[in-house]
C-alpha positions as YAML, in Angstrom:
chain: A
units: angstrom
residues:
- id: 1
  name: MET
  ca: [144.58, -58.31, -8.80]
- id: 2
  name: LYS
  ca: [143.82, -54.65, -8.16]
- id: 3
  name: ILE
  ca: [140.40, -53.32, -8.88]
- id: 4
  name: GLY
  ca: [139.23, -49.91, -9.62]
- id: 5
  name: ILE
  ca: [136.15, -49.08, -8.18]
- id: 6
  name: VAL
  ca: [133.78, -46.06, -8.98]
- id: 7
  name: SER
  ca: [130.29, -44.81, -8.19]
- id: 8
  name: ASP
  ca: [128.05, -41.74, -8.73]
- id: 9
  name: HIS
  ca: [126.07, -40.48, -5.71]
- id: 10
  name: ARG
  ca: [123.42, -42.81, -5.74]
- id: 11
  name: GLY
  ca: [126.03, -45.69, -5.81]
- id: 12
  name: TYR
  ca: [128.01, -44.30, -3.09]
- id: 13
  name: ASP
  ca: [126.48, -46.59, -0.23]
- id: 14
  name: VAL
  ca: [127.03, -49.50, -2.70]
- id: 15
  name: LYS
  ca: [130.54, -48.80, -3.51]
- id: 16
  name: ASN
  ca: [131.47, -48.45, 0.17]
- id: 17
  name: LYS
  ca: [129.82, -51.69, 1.33]
- id: 18
  name: ILE
  ca: [132.00, -53.49, -1.23]
- id: 19
  name: LYS
  ca: [134.96, -51.93, -0.12]
- id: 20
  name: LYS
  ca: [134.57, -53.05, 3.15]
- id: 21
  name: GLU
  ca: [134.31, -56.82, 1.35]
- id: 22
  name: LEU
  ca: [137.17, -56.61, -0.56]
- id: 23
  name: LYS
  ca: [139.36, -58.23, 2.05]
- id: 24
  name: ASN
  ca: [142.95, -59.43, 0.65]
- id: 25
  name: ILE
  ca: [142.22, -57.58, -2.56]
- id: 26
  name: GLU
  ca: [143.70, -54.47, -3.75]
- id: 27
  name: PHE
  ca: [141.73, -51.95, -4.80]
- id: 28
  name: VAL
  ca: [141.85, -48.06, -5.55]
- id: 29
  name: ASP
  ca: [138.48, -45.75, -5.33]
- id: 30
  name: TYR
  ca: [138.15, -43.14, -8.02]
- id: 31
  name: GLY
  ca: [134.85, -41.59, -6.53]
- id: 32
  name: THR
  ca: [132.88, -40.26, -5.93]
- id: 33
  name: ASN
  ca: [133.46, -39.42, -2.14]
- id: 34
  name: SER
  ca: [129.69, -38.27, -0.93]
- id: 35
  name: ARG
  ca: [126.22, -38.68, -1.69]
- id: 36
  name: GLU
  ca: [126.16, -35.17, -3.37]
- id: 37
  name: SER
  ca: [124.89, -35.44, -6.71]
- id: 38
  name: VAL
  ca: [127.74, -35.81, -9.39]
- id: 39
  name: ASP
  ca: [128.38, -36.04, -12.85]
- id: 40
  name: TYR
  ca: [128.84, -39.69, -13.27]
- id: 41
  name: PRO
  ca: [130.69, -39.76, -16.64]
- id: 42
  name: ASP
  ca: [133.83, -37.99, -14.54]
- id: 43
  name: TYR
  ca: [134.11, -40.88, -12.53]
- id: 44
  name: ALA
  ca: [133.39, -43.66, -15.11]
- id: 45
  name: PHE
  ca: [136.26, -41.90, -17.47]
- id: 46
  name: GLU
  ca: [138.64, -41.85, -14.49]
- id: 47
  name: LEU
  ca: [137.92, -45.52, -13.88]
- id: 48
  name: CYS
  ca: [138.49, -46.44, -17.49]
- id: 49
  name: LYS
  ca: [141.75, -44.62, -17.87]
- id: 50
  name: ASN
  ca: [143.26, -46.35, -15.41]
- id: 51
  name: VAL
  ca: [142.04, -49.93, -16.59]
- id: 52
  name: VAL
  ca: [143.02, -48.97, -19.84]
- id: 53
  name: ASN
  ca: [146.78, -47.68, -18.81]
- id: 54
  name: LYS
  ca: [146.61, -51.08, -16.45]
- id: 55
  name: ASN
  ca: [146.94, -49.35, -13.49]
- id: 56
  name: VAL
  ca: [144.27, -51.74, -12.11]
- id: 57
  name: ASP
  ca: [143.13, -54.95, -13.73]
- id: 58
  name: LEU
  ca: [139.22, -54.93, -13.69]
- id: 59
  name: GLY
  ca: [136.76, -52.22, -12.92]
- id: 60
  name: ILE
  ca: [133.62, -52.18, -10.98]
- id: 61
  name: ALA
  ca: [131.34, -49.40, -11.81]
- id: 62
  name: ILE
  ca: [128.11, -48.47, -9.57]
- id: 63
  name: CYS
  ca: [125.10, -45.97, -10.43]
- id: 64
  name: GLY
  ca: [121.60, -45.50, -9.78]
- id: 65
  name: SER
  ca: [120.52, -47.88, -12.68]
- id: 66
  name: GLY
  ca: [123.96, -49.37, -13.92]
- id: 67
  name: ILE
  ca: [123.38, -48.04, -17.30]
- id: 68
  name: GLY
  ca: [124.62, -44.72, -17.21]
- id: 69
  name: MET
  ca: [128.03, -45.77, -15.85]
- id: 70
  name: SER
  ca: [128.41, -48.66, -18.46]
- id: 71
  name: ILE
  ca: [127.53, -46.12, -21.50]
- id: 72
  name: ALA
  ca: [129.98, -43.38, -20.07]
- id: 73
  name: CYS
  ca: [132.65, -46.65, -19.59]
- id: 74
  name: ASN
  ca: [132.09, -47.86, -23.54]
- id: 75
  name: LYS
  ca: [132.98, -44.53, -24.96]
- id: 76
  name: VAL
  ca: [136.48, -45.03, -23.73]
- id: 77
  name: LYS
  ca: [138.54, -46.75, -26.35]
- id: 78
  name: GLY
  ca: [139.69, -50.22, -24.72]
- id: 79
  name: ILE
  ca: [137.14, -50.78, -22.59]
- id: 80
  name: ARG
  ca: [134.40, -53.25, -22.61]
- id: 81
  name: CYS
  ca: [132.04, -52.61, -19.96]
- id: 82
  name: ALA
  ca: [128.44, -54.19, -19.40]
- id: 83
  name: ARG
  ca: [125.89, -53.74, -16.97]
- id: 84
  name: VAL
  ca: [125.37, -57.15, -14.86]
- id: 85
  name: THR
  ca: [122.67, -58.50, -13.00]
- id: 86
  name: THR
  ca: [123.49, -62.33, -12.68]
- id: 87
  name: ILE
  ca: [126.46, -64.36, -12.30]
- id: 88
  name: LYS
  ca: [125.22, -65.65, -15.71]
- id: 89
  name: ASP
  ca: [125.90, -62.08, -17.14]
- id: 90
  name: VAL
  ca: [129.38, -61.89, -15.49]
- id: 91
  name: LYS
  ca: [130.34, -65.56, -16.92]
- id: 92
  name: ILE
  ca: [129.10, -64.39, -20.53]
- id: 93
  name: THR
  ca: [130.24, -60.72, -20.95]
- id: 94
  name: LYS
  ca: [133.93, -62.13, -19.17]
- id: 95
  name: ILE
  ca: [134.11, -65.33, -21.42]
- id: 96
  name: ASP
  ca: [132.66, -63.89, -24.86]
- id: 97
  name: ASN
  ca: [133.38, -60.36, -24.62]
- id: 98
  name: ASN
  ca: [136.54, -60.26, -22.70]
- id: 99
  name: SER
  ca: [134.94, -57.46, -20.48]
- id: 100
  name: ASN
  ca: [137.31, -55.43, -18.34]
- id: 101
  name: VAL
  ca: [134.56, -53.46, -16.47]
- id: 102
  name: ILE
  ca: [131.24, -54.33, -14.97]
- id: 103
  name: ALA
  ca: [128.48, -51.98, -13.71]
- id: 104
  name: PHE
  ca: [125.87, -52.64, -11.26]
- id: 105
  name: SER
  ca: [122.57, -50.92, -10.38]
- id: 106
  name: SER
  ca: [122.78, -49.52, -6.61]
- id: 107
  name: ASP
  ca: [118.81, -50.98, -6.45]
- id: 108
  name: ILE
  ca: [119.77, -54.85, -6.69]
- id: 109
  name: ASN
  ca: [119.85, -56.41, -3.30]
- id: 110
  name: PHE
  ca: [123.50, -55.97, -1.92]
- id: 111
  name: ASP
  ca: [123.94, -59.92, -1.16]
- id: 112
  name: LYS
  ca: [123.35, -60.36, -4.91]
- id: 113
  name: ILE
  ca: [125.74, -57.72, -5.76]
- id: 114
  name: LYS
  ca: [128.51, -59.58, -3.79]
- id: 115
  name: ARG
  ca: [128.24, -62.77, -5.32]
- id: 116
  name: ILE
  ca: [128.78, -61.23, -8.50]
- id: 117
  name: TYR
  ca: [131.74, -59.13, -7.89]
- id: 118
  name: LYS
  ca: [133.12, -61.72, -5.86]
- id: 119
  name: TYR
  ca: [132.36, -64.34, -8.87]
- id: 120
  name: THR
  ca: [133.67, -61.66, -11.62]
- id: 121
  name: ILE
  ca: [137.13, -60.89, -9.85]
- id: 122
  name: PHE
  ca: [137.88, -65.00, -9.53]
- id: 123
  name: ILE
  ca: [136.56, -66.04, -13.06]
...
């Protein structure tokens, strides 16, 4: 399994924490690479292009609310992105909607984020 991961400037720190936790999981970081303000759709589109082209199996997108990234991701044909806040959200969107990208708010407690994305990867 290969995971694509992306963030805007507000999600940058959370993205880096997730990357440190992705032991034994191959991932590709599509940016951003700093806390400088960026146009998040550019990064969302890069991630989604690679999910659609099967360069990665699943995507994780992080921004301040998780909403902006999910909206941008869903503009890409072939992407089914859901903003998730619980494991139940992940379970429902993966099973019912066959989602291939999940979006998080960078404001969620990191331990909760960790449980959610780990569940997503192994469901």
